[in-house]
Tab-separated table of C-alpha atoms in Angstrom:
chain	number	residue	atom	x	y	z
A	1	MET	CA	0.126	-0.014	0.176
A	2	GLN	CA	1.506	3.417	-0.966
A	3	ASP	CA	2.099	6.056	1.807
A	4	SER	CA	-0.135	8.707	1.688
A	5	SER	CA	2.707	11.307	1.745
A	6	SER	CA	4.225	9.545	-1.135
A	7	LEU	CA	4.055	11.372	-4.339
A	8	ARG	CA	4.171	10.169	-7.974
A	9	ILE	CA	7.254	11.967	-9.469
A	10	VAL	CA	8.425	12.343	-13.081
A	11	PHE	CA	12.288	13.212	-12.833
A	12	ALA	CA	14.038	15.299	-15.609
A	13	GLY	CA	17.781	15.678	-15.592
A	14	THR	CA	21.083	14.961	-17.474
A	15	PRO	CA	24.423	15.510	-15.733
A	16	ALA	CA	26.038	13.921	-12.597
A	17	PHE	CA	24.612	16.694	-10.652
A	18	ALA	CA	21.253	15.786	-11.594
A	19	ALA	CA	21.801	12.058	-11.083
A	20	ASP	CA	22.703	13.059	-7.246
A	21	TYR	CA	19.047	14.355	-7.019
A	22	LEU	CA	17.508	11.419	-8.543
A	23	SER	CA	19.472	9.377	-5.996
A	24	ALA	CA	18.160	11.241	-3.098
A	25	LEU	CA	14.456	10.816	-4.565
A	26	LEU	CA	15.118	7.081	-5.030
A	27	ALA	CA	15.976	6.620	-1.400
A	28	SER	CA	12.787	8.627	-0.109
A	29	GLN	CA	9.276	7.292	0.301
A	30	HIS	CA	8.330	9.017	-3.288
A	31	GLN	CA	7.772	6.963	-6.308
A	32	VAL	CA	9.770	7.969	-9.148
A	33	VAL	CA	7.663	6.775	-12.250
A	34	ALA	CA	9.495	8.048	-14.974
A	35	VAL	CA	12.840	9.454	-15.929
A	36	TYR	CA	13.560	11.944	-18.833
A	37	THR	CA	16.964	12.703	-20.023
A	38	GLN	CA	18.904	14.229	-22.995
A	39	PRO	CA	19.801	11.894	-25.883
A	40	ASP	CA	22.961	9.730	-25.755
A	41	ARG	CA	25.921	11.778	-27.133
A	42	PRO	CA	29.367	11.071	-28.559
A	43	ALA	CA	31.917	11.002	-25.690
A	44	GLY	CA	35.625	10.338	-25.086
A	45	ARG	CA	38.449	9.806	-27.631
A	46	GLY	CA	36.346	7.136	-29.594
A	47	LYS	CA	33.304	9.470	-29.488
A	48	LYS	CA	31.175	6.448	-28.702
A	49	LEU	CA	27.567	7.115	-27.884
A	50	THR	CA	27.167	7.241	-24.280
A	51	ALA	CA	24.256	7.583	-22.038
A	52	SER	CA	23.928	10.559	-19.539
A	53	PRO	CA	24.805	9.842	-15.766
A	54	VAL	CA	20.943	10.254	-15.033
A	55	LYS	CA	20.142	7.500	-17.565
A	56	GLN	CA	22.767	5.184	-16.089
A	57	LEU	CA	21.528	5.888	-12.705
A	58	ALA	CA	17.607	5.228	-13.910
A	59	THR	CA	18.599	2.235	-15.880
A	60	THR	CA	20.276	0.470	-12.707
A	61	HIS	CA	16.871	1.009	-11.045
A	62	GLU	CA	14.930	-0.309	-14.050
A	63	LEU	CA	12.825	2.810	-14.480
A	64	PRO	CA	11.394	3.854	-17.659
A	65	VAL	CA	13.486	6.511	-19.743
A	66	TRP	CA	12.394	8.714	-22.040
A	67	GLN	CA	15.004	10.864	-24.233
A	68	PRO	CA	13.096	13.020	-26.783
A	69	VAL	CA	15.113	15.719	-28.277
A	70	SER	CA	12.160	18.372	-27.903
A	71	LEU	CA	8.983	18.305	-25.399
A	72	ARG	CA	7.094	20.715	-28.005
A	73	GLY	CA	5.470	17.733	-29.787
A	74	SER	CA	1.912	16.505	-29.093
A	75	GLU	CA	3.033	12.984	-28.721
A	76	GLU	CA	5.929	13.727	-26.180
A	77	GLN	CA	3.391	15.954	-24.037
A	78	ALA	CA	0.691	13.311	-24.351
A	79	GLN	CA	3.086	10.754	-22.729
A	80	ILE	CA	4.136	12.851	-19.948
A	81	ILE	CA	0.242	13.404	-19.181
A	82	SER	CA	-0.364	9.752	-19.143
A	83	LEU	CA	1.902	9.263	-16.412
A	84	ASN	CA	-0.377	10.879	-14.103
A	85	ALA	CA	2.524	12.474	-12.120
A	86	ASP	CA	1.960	14.726	-8.760
A	87	VAL	CA	5.083	16.571	-9.790
A	88	MET	CA	7.921	16.858	-11.869
A	89	VAL	CA	11.306	17.558	-10.626
A	90	VAL	CA	13.627	19.093	-13.009
A	91	VAL	CA	17.575	19.389	-12.508
A	92	ALA	CA	20.039	20.596	-15.223
A	93	TYR	CA	17.738	18.983	-17.810
A	94	GLY	CA	18.656	20.879	-20.872
A	95	LEU	CA	15.100	21.217	-22.584
A	96	ILE	CA	12.487	23.909	-22.604
A	97	LEU	CA	9.106	22.643	-20.754
A	98	PRO	CA	6.353	24.241	-22.719
A	99	GLN	CA	3.173	25.105	-20.919
A	100	PRO	CA	1.406	21.794	-21.599
A	101	VAL	CA	4.307	19.973	-19.772
A	102	LEU	CA	4.221	22.566	-17.116
A	103	ASP	CA	0.508	21.889	-16.312
A	104	ALA	CA	0.698	18.314	-16.654
A	105	PRO	CA	1.712	17.279	-12.997
A	106	GLY	CA	-1.153	17.867	-10.203
A	107	LEU	CA	1.265	19.937	-8.244
A	108	GLY	CA	3.319	21.329	-11.035
A	109	CYS	CA	6.781	20.958	-11.825
A	110	LEU	CA	9.873	22.236	-9.411
A	111	ASN	CA	13.258	23.237	-10.511
A	112	VAL	CA	16.329	22.836	-8.558
A	113	HIS	CA	18.662	25.639	-9.453
A	114	ALA	CA	22.056	26.402	-8.403
A	115	SER	CA	21.893	29.789	-7.207
A	116	LEU	CA	20.086	31.985	-4.912
A	117	LEU	CA	17.565	33.284	-6.834
A	118	PRO	CA	16.742	35.527	-8.459
A	119	ARG	CA	20.485	36.139	-8.924
A	120	TRP	CA	21.993	34.275	-11.575
A	121	ARG	CA	19.044	32.986	-13.399
A	122	GLY	CA	19.768	30.928	-16.568
A	123	ALA	CA	22.363	28.110	-17.892
A	124	ALA	CA	25.617	28.929	-16.112
A	125	PRO	CA	25.148	30.225	-12.435
A	126	ILE	CA	27.801	28.576	-10.708
A	127	GLN	CA	30.476	29.785	-13.108
A	128	ARG	CA	28.829	33.213	-13.237
A	129	ALA	CA	28.813	33.480	-9.256
A	130	ILE	CA	32.564	32.522	-9.119
A	131	GLU	CA	33.624	34.684	-12.243
A	132	ALA	CA	32.048	37.837	-10.678
A	133	GLY	CA	33.554	37.397	-7.316
A	134	ASP	CA	30.559	36.451	-5.369
A	135	THR	CA	31.091	35.334	-1.655
A	136	GLU	CA	27.844	33.371	-1.434
A	137	THR	CA	25.449	31.177	-3.645
A	138	GLY	CA	23.302	28.301	-2.848
A	139	ILE	CA	20.326	26.194	-4.051
A	140	THR	CA	16.693	27.194	-4.974
A	141	ILE	CA	13.858	25.015	-5.098
A	142	MET	CA	11.318	26.982	-7.239
A	143	GLN	CA	7.981	26.514	-9.062
A	144	MET	CA	8.515	26.474	-12.731
A	145	ASP	CA	6.453	28.699	-14.940
A	146	ALA	CA	6.724	29.686	-18.440
A	147	GLY	CA	9.725	32.365	-17.635
A	148	LEU	CA	13.362	31.287	-17.422
A	149	ASP	CA	13.991	30.622	-13.763
A	150	THR	CA	11.314	33.296	-12.760
A	151	GLY	CA	8.800	31.323	-10.803
A	152	PRO	CA	8.103	31.407	-7.103
A	153	MET	CA	10.613	30.036	-4.519
A	154	LEU	CA	9.665	27.353	-2.018
A	155	ALA	CA	13.091	26.834	-0.331
A	156	THR	CA	16.816	28.029	-0.333
A	157	ALA	CA	19.966	26.849	1.009
A	158	ARG	CA	23.179	28.806	1.380
A	159	CYS	CA	26.771	27.975	1.064
A	160	GLU	CA	30.121	30.131	1.082
A	161	ILE	CA	32.105	30.481	-2.157
A	162	LYS	CA	35.683	29.919	-0.930
A	163	THR	CA	38.404	31.876	-2.820
A	164	THR	CA	39.784	28.488	-3.854
A	165	ASP	CA	36.546	27.169	-5.303
A	166	THR	CA	36.569	26.084	-8.671
A	167	ALA	CA	33.028	25.337	-10.759
A	168	GLY	CA	33.788	21.651	-10.024
A	169	THR	CA	34.595	21.808	-5.975
A	170	LEU	CA	31.607	24.244	-5.757
A	171	LEU	CA	29.446	21.911	-7.903
A	172	GLU	CA	30.004	19.108	-5.707
A	173	ARG	CA	29.073	20.871	-2.628
A	174	LEU	CA	25.736	22.129	-4.273
A	175	ALA	CA	24.848	18.556	-5.463
A	176	GLN	CA	24.577	17.599	-1.605
A	177	LEU	CA	23.216	21.101	-0.307
A	178	GLY	CA	19.807	20.865	-2.170
A	179	LYS	CA	18.795	17.240	-1.199
A	180	GLN	CA	17.068	17.878	2.095
A	181	PRO	CA	15.503	21.303	0.901
A	182	LEU	CA	13.888	19.375	-1.981
A	183	LEU	CA	12.715	16.454	0.201
A	184	SER	CA	11.259	18.968	2.525
A	185	VAL	CA	9.229	20.856	-0.431
A	186	LEU	CA	7.906	17.597	-1.421
A	187	GLU	CA	6.775	16.739	2.129
A	188	GLN	CA	5.325	19.999	2.280
A	189	LEU	CA	3.587	19.709	-1.150
A	190	SER	CA	2.272	16.344	0.033
A	191	LEU	CA	0.776	18.228	2.839
A	192	ARG	CA	-0.401	21.091	1.113
A	193	THR	CA	1.868	23.459	3.499
A	194	ALA	CA	4.350	24.594	0.922
A	195	THR	CA	4.941	28.478	1.040
A	196	TYR	CA	5.450	30.319	-2.237
A	197	THR	CA	7.804	33.448	-2.212
A	198	PRO	CA	7.800	35.566	-5.343
A	199	GLN	CA	10.913	36.495	-6.615
A	200	ASN	CA	12.011	40.343	-6.602
A	201	GLU	CA	12.629	41.226	-10.208
A	202	SER	CA	14.708	44.223	-9.513
A	203	GLN	CA	17.350	41.778	-7.985
A	204	ALA	CA	17.610	39.550	-11.114
A	205	SER	CA	20.652	38.855	-12.936
A	206	TYR	CA	21.347	36.343	-15.833
A	207	ALA	CA	23.883	33.847	-16.171
A	208	SER	CA	24.511	33.365	-19.915
A	209	LYS	CA	25.681	30.197	-21.289
A	210	ILE	CA	29.601	29.754	-21.331
A	211	ASP	CA	31.085	30.390	-24.862
A	212	LYS	CA	34.386	28.715	-25.300
A	213	ARG	CA	35.895	31.613	-26.602
A	214	GLU	CA	35.400	33.432	-23.115
A	215	ALA	CA	37.922	30.992	-21.751
A	216	GLU	CA	40.854	32.651	-23.271
A	217	ILE	CA	43.012	34.758	-20.922
A	218	ASN	CA	43.367	38.469	-21.682
A	219	TRP	CA	46.324	39.496	-19.825
A	220	ARG	CA	45.152	43.060	-19.693
A	221	HIS	CA	42.640	42.380	-17.221
A	222	GLY	CA	43.651	42.377	-13.444
A	223	ALA	CA	45.281	39.357	-11.726
A	224	ALA	CA	42.263	39.094	-9.414
A	225	GLY	CA	39.840	38.796	-12.319
A	226	ILE	CA	41.887	36.169	-14.088
A	227	ASP	CA	42.169	34.095	-11.315
A	228	ARG	CA	38.305	34.061	-10.852
A	229	LYS	CA	37.952	33.086	-14.549
A	230	ILE	CA	40.365	30.370	-14.241
A	231	ARG	CA	38.375	28.984	-11.229
A	232	ALA	CA	35.025	29.578	-12.957
A	233	PHE	CA	36.126	27.642	-15.998
A	234	ASN	CA	37.567	24.899	-14.304
A	235	PRO	CA	37.024	21.971	-15.165
A	236	LEU	CA	35.067	23.422	-18.480
A	237	PRO	CA	35.577	24.791	-20.986
A	238	GLY	CA	39.074	25.195	-19.190
A	239	ALA	CA	41.019	28.822	-19.255
A	240	PHE	CA	43.600	28.839	-21.663
A	241	THR	CA	46.291	31.026	-23.052
A	242	HIS	CA	48.860	30.890	-25.866
A	243	TYR	CA	52.737	30.939	-25.551
A	244	GLN	CA	55.335	30.549	-28.382
A	245	GLY	CA	52.590	29.231	-30.856
A	246	GLN	CA	51.242	26.587	-28.242
A	247	ARG	CA	47.858	26.602	-26.381
A	248	ILE	CA	48.315	26.142	-22.698
A	249	ARG	CA	45.498	25.436	-20.271
A	250	ILE	CA	45.759	27.017	-16.891
A	251	LEU	CA	43.644	25.033	-13.963
A	252	ARG	CA	44.976	26.949	-10.943
A	253	ALA	CA	46.377	30.200	-10.241
A	254	ALA	CA	46.701	32.741	-7.427
A	255	PRO	CA	47.212	36.670	-7.602
A	256	LEU	CA	50.063	37.772	-5.683
A	257	PRO	CA	49.715	40.414	-2.994
A	258	PRO	CA	51.288	43.682	-3.590
A	259	SER	CA	54.663	43.981	-1.450
A	260	GLY	CA	55.753	47.244	-2.594
A	261	ASP	CA	59.530	45.904	-3.187
A	262	ASN	CA	61.957	47.125	-6.152
A	263	ASP	CA	61.453	43.645	-7.865
A	264	GLU	CA	57.678	44.427	-8.066
A	265	ARG	CA	58.125	47.974	-9.015
A	266	GLU	CA	60.262	46.507	-11.965
A	267	HIS	CA	57.867	44.027	-13.071
A	268	ASP	CA	55.129	46.661	-12.935
A	269	GLU	CA	57.032	48.401	-15.747
A	270	LEU	CA	56.641	44.855	-17.980
A	271	ALA	CA	54.015	44.565	-20.632
A	272	THR	CA	50.970	42.787	-19.785
A	273	GLY	CA	51.194	38.970	-20.202
A	274	THR	CA	55.224	39.002	-19.750
A	275	VAL	CA	56.871	36.220	-17.809
A	276	ALA	CA	58.073	38.074	-14.555
A	277	ALA	CA	59.569	34.890	-12.770
A	278	ALA	CA	60.221	31.391	-13.869
A	279	GLN	CA	62.071	29.374	-11.037
A	280	GLY	CA	61.229	26.497	-8.547
A	281	ALA	CA	57.448	26.562	-8.079
A	282	ASP	CA	57.076	30.245	-9.272
A	283	LEU	CA	55.769	31.052	-12.896
A	284	VAL	CA	54.477	34.758	-12.367
A	285	VAL	CA	52.942	36.678	-15.063
A	286	ARG	CA	52.478	40.557	-15.191
A	287	CYS	CA	48.655	41.355	-15.470
A	288	GLY	CA	46.924	44.750	-16.383
A	289	ASP	CA	46.717	44.828	-12.588
A	290	GLY	CA	49.005	42.980	-10.317
A	291	GLN	CA	50.738	39.742	-11.052
A	292	LEU	CA	49.450	36.219	-11.391
A	293	ARG	CA	51.400	33.002	-10.031
A	294	LEU	CA	50.427	29.967	-12.048
A	295	ILE	CA	50.051	26.753	-9.849
A	296	GLU	CA	48.715	24.024	-12.214
A	297	ILE	CA	48.979	24.244	-16.241
A	298	GLN	CA	48.762	21.609	-19.069
A	299	LEU	CA	50.913	21.615	-22.019
A	300	PRO	CA	49.690	20.475	-25.579
A	301	GLY	CA	49.408	16.756	-25.714
A	302	LYS	CA	50.239	16.530	-21.807
A	303	LYS	CA	48.440	15.788	-18.665
A	304	SER	CA	47.970	18.740	-16.170
A	305	MET	CA	50.626	19.130	-13.782
A	306	PRO	CA	51.977	21.586	-10.883
A	307	VAL	CA	54.090	24.466	-12.374
A	308	ASP	CA	57.148	23.224	-10.308
A	309	ASP	CA	57.036	19.795	-12.036
A	310	VAL	CA	56.462	21.597	-15.562
A	311	LEU	CA	59.646	23.819	-15.034
A	312	ARG	CA	61.872	20.930	-13.908
A	313	GLY	CA	61.256	19.216	-16.966
A	314	ASN	CA	61.278	22.221	-19.232
A	315	LYS	CA	63.891	24.445	-18.123
A	316	ASP	CA	64.140	26.517	-21.367
A	317	LEU	CA	60.564	26.811	-21.833
A	318	PHE	CA	59.470	29.761	-19.820
A	319	VAL	CA	62.090	32.344	-19.520
A	320	PRO	CA	61.414	35.695	-17.805
A	321	GLY	CA	60.733	38.609	-20.435
A	322	GLN	CA	58.877	36.396	-22.939
A	323	ARG	CA	55.119	36.899	-23.176
A	324	PHE	CA	51.884	34.978	-23.219
A	325	HIS	CA	49.500	36.399	-25.892
């Protein structure tokens, strides 16, 4: 006999971040009746068609899996309606839900969004928060409507953005942070006690999708801003620069605090992008404002390595006075 507080849930999501939330639902008293995820995509060096992490988890639990390229067709919408779900939970799915889909579940559609709405609506909230220098972010559980992350909020959970956080490390924390708030909201929905809080439109900002071209470092920018970009684009798409005709990825770096000594004043005279130091564990680059110490980089055709290992094995590659472009 089904628990009276148990809801029939359709889950829609694609990446590992979404799979974490599906796992939490599968461990709850609720019933996941179907899973929607993006079609299999080519992946790896062999470009073999690969199922999404959500599909892999759903298959393990023998759940029905649907992978439409769009939800705009009448057949796809009829299929969702036929599932007779109480609620649809959407986590990083990647497809727009048209109004008939939003209206299909009796209690509507919930979205688990990786920001404190209304800040950073859109596709890349984690990356944009780090890039902008935000000190805090979180998870918002919201009721979906026809707008882009504009619906009323049912719960939020906050977390600090550390000065060493990358998009990858922050994603891992957020993948855990919102599980309990989501389960609490589902319980409130089942009891009809949920509270809906409208978003403040005057505080809204938009997290646009990452363009790979953005990942190229502009050394005319300040060291602190370049560091944030490197962290925001780690692991994907990966910040990069060019040096002696080679494309080099930069995975970790740190802006150097000003010291005011003679060496630093001399470095201030260098053109932006110039190697100011290359010895031991120090590979320092002059920026538009300040200097950036590179900590981990990836040379073409190589694995990512700590800079001291790179300098040890390539003594003549980085020479003070030469420039990154």
